[in-house]
Amino acid sequence: MRQFLAILNDSFRLLRARTLFWISLGVSAFAAIIYLSIGFDEKGITLVFGLIDFEMEFAKKGSKGAELLYYGVFSNAIVGIWLTWIATILALISCAPVFPEFMEEGSAGVALSKPVSRPLLFIYKFIGGLLFMAIQVTLFVVIVFFAIKLRLGVWNPSVFWSVPIVLLVFSYLYAVMVWLGIKTRSVMASVLLTLLFWIGSFVVLFAESVTYQSTLTGRGFLGTTLNEEGIEDYRKMNEMFKLPYAILPKTSETSGLLDRLLVLGDGDALGKATIEAMGRNGMVGDRDSEVIKDDLDRHSPLYVIGTSLLFEAVVLLLAMRSFCQRDF
Amino acid sequence: MSEAAIEIEHLQKHYGRFEALAGVSLRVPKGSVFGLLGPNGAGKSTLVKSLLTIVRPTECRGTMLGQKIGHRPTLGKVGYLPEHARFPEYLTGRQIIAYSAGLAKVPSALAKERAKRLLELVGMTEWADRKNGTYSKGMRQRVGLAQALVNEPEIVFLDEPTDGVDPGGRIEIRKIIERMRDEGRTVFVNSHLLGEVEQVADQVAIMARGKIVREGAVEELTRKEHRYEVRTLGPVPLEMKSELESKGMNVAGDTVSLVADDANGVQPLIDALRKEGAAIREIKEVRSSLEEIFMESVERQEKEVA
């Protein structure tokens, strides 16, 4: 425990020394305050603490629409874009030097000559790297928690699900980066290759989802209506993507779990309530609404997180093996 | 024979085809200052790193503090200052010591107290709370030495401890090493600075091309190379020169040098000189310096390999 705390403390000091950490934390706090500045009145939505207002029939104060909109902005814009994309990239860049720098001559020796095993040292350093994201998201969600009470009048602890969810997404990628960092000992190479991997897996997962939806809706990628043969082609393509889909870490789906875990005042999950509301307001047809619901629920959280964590565990084992077998 | 702190029976390390350690065996007595000497690339650091599990040896048999080499809990009784030690720039001297203490499982309160004492010992109290990034090379080395001592180790490995340290700092480090010996610790110093090791070490081993080529107490090694110099008033008579040289003596101007176990071995030369009427001005016992022994040992090893 003493050794773990020493490494955690060191990781925290490392973060504090990184300018990017403070920039990222500042932007996160700013985004949370922007979120806090969004409000609702009798006419619709207000921005910048009431300085600007827009008439919006469905989002009047106290309405279901206002609740959906407020949670939707949090889930899709702030968690979905800022935390799981931009803040994650900044965190990856910030944490990239952790292992390559640790492995430089004269640096690792002190730690490796202590009574701590290499696998444990590796795990402690990895957990230390997750601190960046943990601090960012926690600070952010605490502000959001108070914002929801202020704007919607309820304490909603389910927003705290976003902390483990964003951490999970980051940990999938960080594991890949650690492995590449140990293999290449290059900060730049590990960041670039991790981003390439992320983009590559995103494309594969997106393709799997699109081909799956096409087989259900009968509409192609560009909205063209498909005949039986076309649907069969999409089914074959979907089959082709299934294996990589099963293996790769599901970053988007993991962050999308928030829509299932974020519970509204009436007990409905955000995702389901949003689709129903869109259906009621004629924004999507019944069939599309069914397809979206089906896509949302087709993989259980256990499957999404379980397969992703399995991937992460395999990558971490490979990284740990390289770390443990290396001479410093 | 005194108890051994380190007893290496056989230590081998290969990097692919390159043999960094070619079956080293070594004994380091407990409570002594042991100097491992050798030119750059001789394998000194690899040997220390192998003992500390930083490098994974190809083959290793031996004990350290009575336990098999590589026994992790034993490393809690060991301190280490690496060559070219690189501590994070964002940490202060005090934090570096605390970090090392944490990894060695030293309780937090005790670590704080020791850090204060050690910073004083290495003369870094004034700069203790400044970032490592602002330190000079010598200051970093002092902090590195302090962190190596935070767990009150039984064995301290110092790899080129005076690297980058100014002359005043070197003297201080030497005093610290002597103090550690007085406290009963075993100090293992890796260095290529022979003069410094000679001043502080009880035992030395000379390493070249991954092998120990000479080993023993400093006193013993330098005694083994006893030389005597006899100086005459005026040059040595020419008629004697070739005769003396044929007996393995060296004649240069007014000085004849010869190797002898003790003063008895010099008597025949004195007699011969007196017989020839040469007045003897000075007889001097000359001990080989560690440097001469080192050079001779390394050169011999190089020749053998060639």
CSV table of N, CA, C and O in Angstrom, one decimal, chain B residues 169-280:
chain,number,residue,atom,x,y,z
B,169,GLY,N,32.9,18.5,-3.1
B,169,GLY,CA,31.8,17.6,-3.0
B,169,GLY,C,32.3,16.1,-2.9
B,169,GLY,O,31.8,15.3,-2.2
B,170,ARG,N,33.4,15.9,-3.7
B,170,ARG,CA,34.0,14.6,-3.7
B,170,ARG,C,34.5,14.2,-2.3
B,170,ARG,O,34.4,13.1,-1.9
B,171,ILE,N,35.1,15.2,-1.7
B,171,ILE,CA,35.7,14.9,-0.4
B,171,ILE,C,34.5,14.6,0.6
B,171,ILE,O,34.6,13.6,1.4
B,172,GLU,N,33.4,15.3,0.4
B,172,GLU,CA,32.3,15.1,1.3
B,172,GLU,C,31.7,13.7,1.1
B,172,GLU,O,31.4,13.0,2.0
B,173,ILE,N,31.6,13.3,-0.2
B,173,ILE,CA,31.1,12.0,-0.5
B,173,ILE,C,32.0,10.9,0.1
B,173,ILE,O,31.5,9.9,0.6
B,174,ARG,N,33.3,11.2,0.0
B,174,ARG,CA,34.2,10.2,0.6
B,174,ARG,C,34.0,10.1,2.1
B,174,ARG,O,34.0,9.0,2.6
B,175,LYS,N,33.8,11.2,2.7
B,175,LYS,CA,33.5,11.2,4.1
B,175,LYS,C,32.3,10.4,4.5
B,175,LYS,O,32.2,9.7,5.4
B,176,ILE,N,31.2,10.6,3.6
B,176,ILE,CA,30.0,9.9,3.8
B,176,ILE,C,30.2,8.4,3.7
B,176,ILE,O,29.7,7.6,4.5
B,177,ILE,N,31.0,8.0,2.7
B,177,ILE,CA,31.2,6.6,2.5
B,177,ILE,C,32.0,6.0,3.7
B,177,ILE,O,31.6,4.9,4.3
B,178,GLU,N,32.9,6.8,4.2
B,178,GLU,CA,33.7,6.3,5.4
B,178,GLU,C,32.7,6.2,6.6
B,178,GLU,O,32.8,5.2,7.4
B,179,ARG,N,31.8,7.1,6.7
B,179,ARG,CA,30.9,7.1,7.8
B,179,ARG,C,30.0,5.9,7.7
B,179,ARG,O,29.7,5.3,8.7
B,180,MET,N,29.6,5.6,6.5
B,180,MET,CA,28.7,4.4,6.3
B,180,MET,C,29.4,3.1,6.8
B,180,MET,O,28.9,2.3,7.4
B,181,ARG,N,30.7,3.1,6.4
B,181,ARG,CA,31.5,1.9,6.8
B,181,ARG,C,31.6,1.9,8.4
B,181,ARG,O,31.4,0.8,9.0
B,182,ASP,N,31.8,3.0,9.0
B,182,ASP,CA,31.8,3.1,10.5
B,182,ASP,C,30.5,2.6,11.1
B,182,ASP,O,30.5,2.1,12.2
B,183,GLU,N,29.4,2.9,10.4
B,183,GLU,CA,28.1,2.4,10.9
B,183,GLU,C,27.9,1.0,10.6
B,183,GLU,O,26.8,0.4,10.9
B,184,GLY,N,28.8,0.3,10.0
B,184,GLY,CA,28.7,-1.1,9.7
B,184,GLY,C,28.0,-1.5,8.4
B,184,GLY,O,27.7,-2.7,8.2
B,185,ARG,N,27.8,-0.5,7.6
B,185,ARG,CA,27.2,-0.8,6.3
B,185,ARG,C,28.3,-1.3,5.3
B,185,ARG,O,29.4,-0.9,5.4
B,186,THR,N,27.8,-2.1,4.3
B,186,THR,CA,28.7,-2.5,3.2
B,186,THR,C,28.5,-1.5,2.1
B,186,THR,O,27.4,-1.2,1.7
B,187,VAL,N,29.6,-0.9,1.6
B,187,VAL,CA,29.5,0.1,0.5
B,187,VAL,C,30.1,-0.5,-0.8
B,187,VAL,O,31.3,-0.9,-0.7
B,188,PHE,N,29.4,-0.6,-1.8
B,188,PHE,CA,29.9,-1.1,-3.1
B,188,PHE,C,30.0,0.0,-4.0
B,188,PHE,O,29.0,0.6,-4.5
B,189,VAL,N,31.2,0.4,-4.3
B,189,VAL,CA,31.4,1.6,-5.2
B,189,VAL,C,31.9,1.2,-6.6
B,189,VAL,O,33.0,0.5,-6.7
B,190,ASN,N,31.2,1.6,-7.6
B,190,ASN,CA,31.6,1.4,-9.0
B,190,ASN,C,32.3,2.6,-9.4
B,190,ASN,O,31.7,3.7,-9.3
B,191,SER,N,33.5,2.5,-9.9
B,191,SER,CA,34.1,3.8,-10.4
B,191,SER,C,35.2,3.5,-11.4
B,191,SER,O,35.8,2.5,-11.4
B,192,HIS,N,35.5,4.5,-12.2
B,192,HIS,CA,36.7,4.4,-13.0
B,192,HIS,C,37.7,5.4,-12.5
B,192,HIS,O,38.8,5.5,-13.1
B,193,LEU,N,37.4,6.1,-11.4
B,193,LEU,CA,38.3,7.1,-10.8
B,193,LEU,C,39.1,6.4,-9.7
B,193,LEU,O,38.7,6.2,-8.6
B,194,LEU,N,40.3,5.9,-10.1
B,194,LEU,CA,41.1,5.0,-9.3
B,194,LEU,C,41.5,5.7,-8.0
B,194,LEU,O,41.5,5.1,-6.9
B,195,GLY,N,42.0,6.9,-8.2
B,195,GLY,CA,42.5,7.6,-7.0
B,195,GLY,C,41.5,7.7,-5.9
B,195,GLY,O,41.9,7.5,-4.7
B,196,GLU,N,40.3,7.9,-6.3
B,196,GLU,CA,39.3,8.1,-5.3
B,196,GLU,C,39.0,6.8,-4.6
B,196,GLU,O,38.8,6.7,-3.3
B,197,VAL,N,38.9,5.7,-5.4
B,197,VAL,CA,38.6,4.4,-4.8
B,197,VAL,C,39.7,4.0,-3.9
B,197,VAL,O,39.5,3.5,-2.8
B,198,GLU,N,40.9,4.2,-4.3
B,198,GLU,CA,42.1,3.9,-3.5
B,198,GLU,C,42.1,4.5,-2.1
B,198,GLU,O,42.5,3.9,-1.1
B,199,GLN,N,41.6,5.7,-2.1
B,199,GLN,CA,41.6,6.4,-0.8
B,199,GLN,C,40.5,5.9,0.2
B,199,GLN,O,40.7,6.0,1.4
B,200,VAL,N,39.5,5.3,-0.4
B,200,VAL,CA,38.4,4.9,0.5
B,200,VAL,C,38.1,3.4,0.6
B,200,VAL,O,37.6,2.9,1.6
B,201,ALA,N,38.5,2.6,-0.4
B,201,ALA,CA,38.1,1.2,-0.4
B,201,ALA,C,39.1,0.3,0.4
B,201,ALA,O,40.2,0.6,0.5
B,202,ASP,N,38.4,-0.7,1.0
B,202,ASP,CA,39.2,-1.7,1.7
B,202,ASP,C,39.6,-2.8,0.7
B,202,ASP,O,40.7,-3.4,0.8
B,203,GLN,N,38.7,-3.2,-0.1
B,203,GLN,CA,38.8,-4.2,-1.1
B,203,GLN,C,38.5,-3.7,-2.5
B,203,GLN,O,37.7,-2.8,-2.6
B,204,VAL,N,39.2,-4.2,-3.4
B,204,VAL,CA,38.9,-3.8,-4.8
B,204,VAL,C,38.9,-5.0,-5.7
B,204,VAL,O,39.5,-6.0,-5.4
B,205,ALA,N,38.2,-4.9,-6.8
B,205,ALA,CA,38.2,-5.9,-7.9
B,205,ALA,C,38.4,-5.1,-9.2
B,205,ALA,O,37.8,-4.0,-9.3
B,206,ILE,N,39.2,-5.6,-10.0
B,206,ILE,CA,39.4,-4.9,-11.3
B,206,ILE,C,38.7,-5.7,-12.4
B,206,ILE,O,38.9,-6.9,-12.5
B,207,MET,N,37.9,-5.0,-13.2
B,207,MET,CA,37.1,-5.7,-14.2
B,207,MET,C,37.5,-5.2,-15.6
B,207,MET,O,37.7,-4.1,-15.8
B,208,ALA,N,37.6,-6.2,-16.5
B,208,ALA,CA,37.9,-5.8,-17.9
B,208,ALA,C,37.2,-6.8,-18.7
B,208,ALA,O,37.2,-8.0,-18.5
B,209,ARG,N,36.5,-6.3,-19.8
B,209,ARG,CA,35.8,-7.2,-20.7
B,209,ARG,C,34.9,-8.3,-20.0
B,209,ARG,O,34.9,-9.4,-20.4
B,210,GLY,N,34.2,-7.8,-19.0
B,210,GLY,CA,33.2,-8.7,-18.4
B,210,GLY,C,33.8,-9.7,-17.4
B,210,GLY,O,33.1,-10.7,-17.0
B,211,LYS,N,35.1,-9.6,-17.1
B,211,LYS,CA,35.7,-10.5,-16.2
B,211,LYS,C,36.4,-9.8,-15.1
B,211,LYS,O,36.9,-8.7,-15.2
B,212,ILE,N,36.5,-10.5,-13.9
B,212,ILE,CA,37.3,-9.9,-12.8
B,212,ILE,C,38.7,-10.4,-13.1
B,212,ILE,O,39.0,-11.6,-13.1
B,213,VAL,N,39.6,-9.4,-13.2
B,213,VAL,CA,41.0,-9.8,-13.6
B,213,VAL,C,41.9,-9.7,-12.4
B,213,VAL,O,43.0,-10.2,-12.4
B,214,ARG,N,41.5,-9.0,-11.4
B,214,ARG,CA,42.3,-8.8,-10.1
B,214,ARG,C,41.4,-8.6,-9.0
B,214,ARG,O,40.4,-7.9,-9.2
B,215,GLU,N,41.7,-9.1,-7.8
B,215,GLU,CA,40.8,-8.9,-6.7
B,215,GLU,C,41.6,-9.0,-5.4
B,215,GLU,O,42.5,-9.8,-5.3
B,216,GLY,N,41.3,-8.2,-4.4
B,216,GLY,CA,41.9,-8.3,-3.1
B,216,GLY,C,41.9,-7.0,-2.4
B,216,GLY,O,41.3,-6.0,-2.8
B,217,ALA,N,42.5,-7.0,-1.2
B,217,ALA,CA,42.6,-5.8,-0.4
B,217,ALA,C,43.5,-4.9,-1.0
B,217,ALA,O,44.5,-5.3,-1.6
B,218,VAL,N,43.2,-3.6,-0.9
B,218,VAL,CA,44.0,-2.6,-1.6
B,218,VAL,C,45.5,-2.7,-1.1
B,218,VAL,O,46.4,-2.7,-1.9
B,219,GLU,N,45.6,-2.8,0.2
B,219,GLU,CA,46.9,-2.9,0.9
B,219,GLU,C,47.7,-4.1,0.3
B,219,GLU,O,48.9,-4.0,-0.1
B,220,GLU,N,47.0,-5.2,0.1
B,220,GLU,CA,47.6,-6.5,-0.3
B,220,GLU,C,48.1,-6.3,-1.8
B,220,GLU,O,49.2,-6.7,-2.2
B,221,LEU,N,47.2,-5.8,-2.6
B,221,LEU,CA,47.5,-5.6,-4.0
B,221,LEU,C,48.7,-4.7,-4.3
B,221,LEU,O,49.6,-5.0,-5.1
B,222,THR,N,48.7,-3.6,-3.6
B,222,THR,CA,49.8,-2.7,-3.8
B,222,THR,C,51.1,-3.3,-3.2
B,222,THR,O,52.2,-3.0,-3.7
B,223,ARG,N,51.0,-4.1,-2.2
B,223,ARG,CA,52.2,-4.7,-1.6
B,223,ARG,C,52.8,-5.7,-2.5
B,223,ARG,O,54.0,-5.9,-2.6
B,224,LYS,N,51.9,-6.4,-3.2
B,224,LYS,CA,52.4,-7.4,-4.1
B,224,LYS,C,53.3,-6.9,-5.2
B,224,LYS,O,54.1,-7.6,-5.7
B,225,GLU,N,53.2,-5.6,-5.5
B,225,GLU,CA,54.0,-5.0,-6.5
B,225,GLU,C,55.2,-4.2,-5.9
B,225,GLU,O,55.5,-3.2,-6.4
B,226,HIS,N,55.8,-4.7,-4.8
B,226,HIS,CA,56.9,-4.0,-4.1
B,226,HIS,C,58.0,-3.7,-5.1
B,226,HIS,O,58.5,-4.6,-5.7
B,227,ARG,N,58.4,-2.4,-5.1
B,227,ARG,CA,59.5,-2.1,-5.9
B,227,ARG,C,60.5,-1.3,-5.0
B,227,ARG,O,60.0,-0.6,-4.0
B,228,TYR,N,61.7,-1.3,-5.3
B,228,TYR,CA,62.7,-0.5,-4.5
B,228,TYR,C,63.5,0.3,-5.5
B,228,TYR,O,63.8,-0.1,-6.7
B,229,GLU,N,63.9,1.5,-5.1
B,229,GLU,CA,64.7,2.3,-5.9
B,229,GLU,C,66.0,2.7,-5.2
B,229,GLU,O,65.9,3.1,-4.0
B,230,VAL,N,67.1,2.5,-5.8
B,230,VAL,CA,68.4,2.8,-5.2
B,230,VAL,C,69.0,3.9,-6.1
B,230,VAL,O,69.2,3.7,-7.3
B,231,ARG,N,69.4,5.0,-5.4
B,231,ARG,CA,70.0,6.1,-6.1
B,231,ARG,C,71.4,6.3,-5.7
B,231,ARG,O,71.7,6.2,-4.5
B,232,THR,N,72.2,6.5,-6.7
B,232,THR,CA,73.7,6.6,-6.4
B,232,THR,C,74.1,8.1,-6.6
B,232,THR,O,73.4,8.9,-7.2
B,233,LEU,N,75.3,8.4,-6.0
B,233,LEU,CA,75.8,9.8,-6.2
B,233,LEU,C,76.5,9.8,-7.6
B,233,LEU,O,77.5,9.1,-7.8
B,234,GLY,N,75.8,10.4,-8.5
B,234,GLY,CA,76.3,10.3,-9.9
B,234,GLY,C,75.7,9.1,-10.6
B,234,GLY,O,75.1,8.3,-9.9
B,235,PRO,N,75.9,9.0,-11.9
B,235,PRO,CA,75.3,7.9,-12.6
B,235,PRO,C,75.9,6.6,-12.3
B,235,PRO,O,77.0,6.5,-11.8
B,236,VAL,N,75.0,5.6,-12.5
B,236,VAL,CA,75.4,4.2,-12.2
B,236,VAL,C,76.6,3.8,-13.2
B,236,VAL,O,76.5,4.1,-14.4
B,237,PRO,N,77.7,3.2,-12.7
B,237,PRO,CA,78.8,2.9,-13.6
B,237,PRO,C,78.3,2.1,-14.8
B,237,PRO,O,77.5,1.2,-14.6
B,238,LEU,N,78.8,2.6,-15.9
B,238,LEU,CA,78.3,2.0,-17.2
B,238,LEU,C,78.6,0.5,-17.3
B,238,LEU,O,77.7,-0.3,-17.8
B,239,GLU,N,79.7,0.0,-16.7
B,239,GLU,CA,80.1,-1.4,-16.8
B,239,GLU,C,79.0,-2.2,-16.0
B,239,GLU,O,78.9,-3.4,-16.3
B,240,MET,N,78.3,-1.6,-15.1
B,240,MET,CA,77.3,-2.4,-14.3
B,240,MET,C,75.9,-2.4,-15.0
B,240,MET,O,75.1,-3.3,-14.7
B,241,LYS,N,75.7,-1.4,-15.8
B,241,LYS,CA,74.3,-1.2,-16.4
B,241,LYS,C,73.8,-2.5,-17.0
B,241,LYS,O,72.7,-3.0,-16.7
B,242,SER,N,74.6,-3.0,-18.0
B,242,SER,CA,74.0,-4.2,-18.7
B,242,SER,C,73.9,-5.4,-17.8
B,242,SER,O,72.9,-6.2,-18.0
B,243,GLU,N,74.7,-5.5,-16.9
B,243,GLU,CA,74.7,-6.7,-16.0
B,243,GLU,C,73.4,-6.6,-15.1
B,243,GLU,O,72.7,-7.6,-14.9
B,244,LEU,N,73.1,-5.4,-14.6
B,244,LEU,CA,71.9,-5.2,-13.8
B,244,LEU,C,70.7,-5.4,-14.6
B,244,LEU,O,69.7,-6.0,-14.1
B,245,GLU,N,70.7,-4.9,-15.8
B,245,GLU,CA,69.5,-5.0,-16.7
B,245,GLU,C,69.2,-6.5,-17.0
B,245,GLU,O,68.1,-6.9,-17.1
B,246,SER,N,70.3,-7.2,-17.2
B,246,SER,CA,70.1,-8.6,-17.5
B,246,SER,C,69.5,-9.4,-16.3
B,246,SER,O,68.9,-10.4,-16.5
B,247,LYS,N,69.6,-8.8,-15.1
B,247,LYS,CA,69.0,-9.4,-13.9
B,247,LYS,C,67.5,-8.9,-13.7
B,247,LYS,O,67.0,-9.1,-12.6
B,248,GLY,N,67.0,-8.2,-14.7
B,248,GLY,CA,65.7,-7.7,-14.6
B,248,GLY,C,65.5,-6.4,-13.9
B,248,GLY,O,64.4,-5.9,-13.6
B,249,MET,N,66.6,-5.7,-13.6
B,249,MET,CA,66.5,-4.4,-13.0
B,249,MET,C,66.5,-3.3,-14.0
B,249,MET,O,66.9,-3.5,-15.2
B,250,ASN,N,66.0,-2.2,-13.6
B,250,ASN,CA,65.9,-1.0,-14.6
B,250,ASN,C,66.9,0.0,-14.1
B,250,ASN,O,66.9,0.5,-13.0
B,251,VAL,N,67.7,0.5,-15.1
B,251,VAL,CA,68.7,1.5,-14.7
B,251,VAL,C,68.4,2.7,-15.6
B,251,VAL,O,68.3,2.7,-16.8
B,252,ALA,N,68.3,3.8,-14.9
B,252,ALA,CA,68.1,5.1,-15.6
B,252,ALA,C,68.9,6.2,-14.8
B,252,ALA,O,68.5,6.6,-13.7
B,253,GLY,N,70.0,6.6,-15.5
B,253,GLY,CA,70.8,7.7,-14.9
B,253,GLY,C,71.4,7.2,-13.5
B,253,GLY,O,72.1,6.2,-13.5
B,254,ASP,N,70.9,7.9,-12.4
B,254,ASP,CA,71.5,7.5,-11.1
B,254,ASP,C,70.6,6.6,-10.4
B,254,ASP,O,70.7,6.4,-9.2
B,255,THR,N,69.5,6.0,-11.0
B,255,THR,CA,68.5,5.2,-10.3
B,255,THR,C,68.5,3.8,-10.8
B,255,THR,O,68.4,3.6,-12.0
B,256,VAL,N,68.5,2.9,-9.9
B,256,VAL,CA,68.3,1.5,-10.2
B,256,VAL,C,67.0,1.1,-9.6
B,256,VAL,O,66.8,1.3,-8.4
B,257,SER,N,66.0,0.5,-10.3
B,257,SER,CA,64.8,0.0,-9.7
B,257,SER,C,64.7,-1.5,-9.9
B,257,SER,O,65.1,-2.0,-10.9
B,258,LEU,N,64.2,-2.1,-8.8
B,258,LEU,CA,64.1,-3.6,-8.9
B,258,LEU,C,62.8,-4.0,-8.1
B,258,LEU,O,62.4,-3.3,-7.2
B,259,VAL,N,62.3,-5.2,-8.4
B,259,VAL,CA,61.2,-5.7,-7.7
B,259,VAL,C,61.7,-6.7,-6.6
B,259,VAL,O,62.6,-7.5,-7.0
B,260,ALA,N,61.3,-6.5,-5.4
B,260,ALA,CA,61.7,-7.4,-4.3
B,260,ALA,C,60.7,-7.6,-3.3
B,260,ALA,O,59.9,-6.6,-3.1
B,261,ASP,N,60.6,-8.7,-2.7
B,261,ASP,CA,59.6,-8.9,-1.6
B,261,ASP,C,59.8,-8.1,-0.4
B,261,ASP,O,58.9,-7.6,0.2
B,262,ASP,N,61.1,-8.0,0.0
B,262,ASP,CA,61.4,-7.2,1.1
B,262,ASP,C,62.8,-6.6,1.0
B,262,ASP,O,63.5,-6.8,-0.1
B,263,ALA,N,63.3,-5.9,2.0
B,263,ALA,CA,64.6,-5.2,1.9
B,263,ALA,C,65.8,-6.2,1.7
B,263,ALA,O,66.8,-5.8,1.1
B,264,ASN,N,65.6,-7.5,2.1
B,264,ASN,CA,66.7,-8.4,1.9
B,264,ASN,C,67.1,-8.6,0.4
B,264,ASN,O,68.2,-8.8,0.1
B,265,GLY,N,66.1,-8.4,-0.4
B,265,GLY,CA,66.3,-8.6,-1.9
B,265,GLY,C,67.1,-7.5,-2.5
B,265,GLY,O,67.6,-7.6,-3.6
B,266,VAL,N,67.3,-6.4,-1.7
B,266,VAL,CA,68.0,-5.2,-2.2
B,266,VAL,C,69.5,-5.3,-1.9
B,266,VAL,O,70.4,-4.7,-2.5
B,267,GLN,N,69.8,-6.1,-0.9
B,267,GLN,CA,71.2,-6.2,-0.4
B,267,GLN,C,72.2,-6.5,-1.4
B,267,GLN,O,73.3,-5.9,-1.5
B,268,PRO,N,72.0,-7.6,-2.3
B,268,PRO,CA,73.0,-7.9,-3.3
B,268,PRO,C,73.3,-6.7,-4.2
B,268,PRO,O,74.5,-6.5,-4.6
B,269,LEU,N,72.3,-5.9,-4.5
B,269,LEU,CA,72.5,-4.7,-5.4
B,269,LEU,C,73.4,-3.7,-4.7
B,269,LEU,O,74.4,-3.2,-5.3
B,270,ILE,N,73.1,-3.5,-3.4
B,270,ILE,CA,73.9,-2.5,-2.6
B,270,ILE,C,75.4,-3.0,-2.6
B,270,ILE,O,76.3,-2.2,-2.8
B,271,ASP,N,75.5,-4.3,-2.3
B,271,ASP,CA,76.9,-4.8,-2.3
B,271,ASP,C,77.6,-4.6,-3.6
B,271,ASP,O,78.8,-4.2,-3.6
B,272,ALA,N,76.9,-4.9,-4.7
B,272,ALA,CA,77.5,-4.8,-6.0
B,272,ALA,C,77.9,-3.4,-6.3
B,272,ALA,O,79.0,-3.1,-6.8
B,273,LEU,N,77.0,-2.4,-6.0
B,273,LEU,CA,77.3,-1.0,-6.2
B,273,LEU,C,78.5,-0.5,-5.4
B,273,LEU,O,79.4,0.2,-5.9
B,274,ARG,N,78.5,-0.9,-4.2
B,274,ARG,CA,79.6,-0.5,-3.3
B,274,ARG,C,81.0,-1.1,-3.8
B,274,ARG,O,82.0,-0.4,-3.7
B,275,LYS,N,80.9,-2.3,-4.3
B,275,LYS,CA,82.1,-3.0,-4.8
B,275,LYS,C,82.7,-2.2,-5.9
B,275,LYS,O,83.9,-2.1,-6.1
B,276,GLU,N,81.8,-1.6,-6.7
B,276,GLU,CA,82.2,-0.8,-7.9
B,276,GLU,C,82.5,0.6,-7.5
B,276,GLU,O,82.8,1.4,-8.3
B,277,GLY,N,82.4,0.9,-6.2
B,277,GLY,CA,82.8,2.2,-5.7
B,277,GLY,C,81.7,3.3,-5.9
B,277,GLY,O,81.9,4.5,-5.7
B,278,ALA,N,80.5,2.8,-6.2
B,278,ALA,CA,79.4,3.8,-6.3
B,278,ALA,C,78.8,4.2,-4.9
B,278,ALA,O,78.5,3.2,-4.2
B,279,ALA,N,78.8,5.5,-4.6
B,279,ALA,CA,78.2,5.9,-3.3
B,279,ALA,C,76.7,5.9,-3.4
B,279,ALA,O,76.1,6.4,-4.3
B,280,ILE,N,76.1,5.3,-2.4
B,280,ILE,CA,74.6,5.2,-2.4
B,280,ILE,C,74.0,6.4,-1.7
B,280,ILE,O,74.4,6.7,-0.6
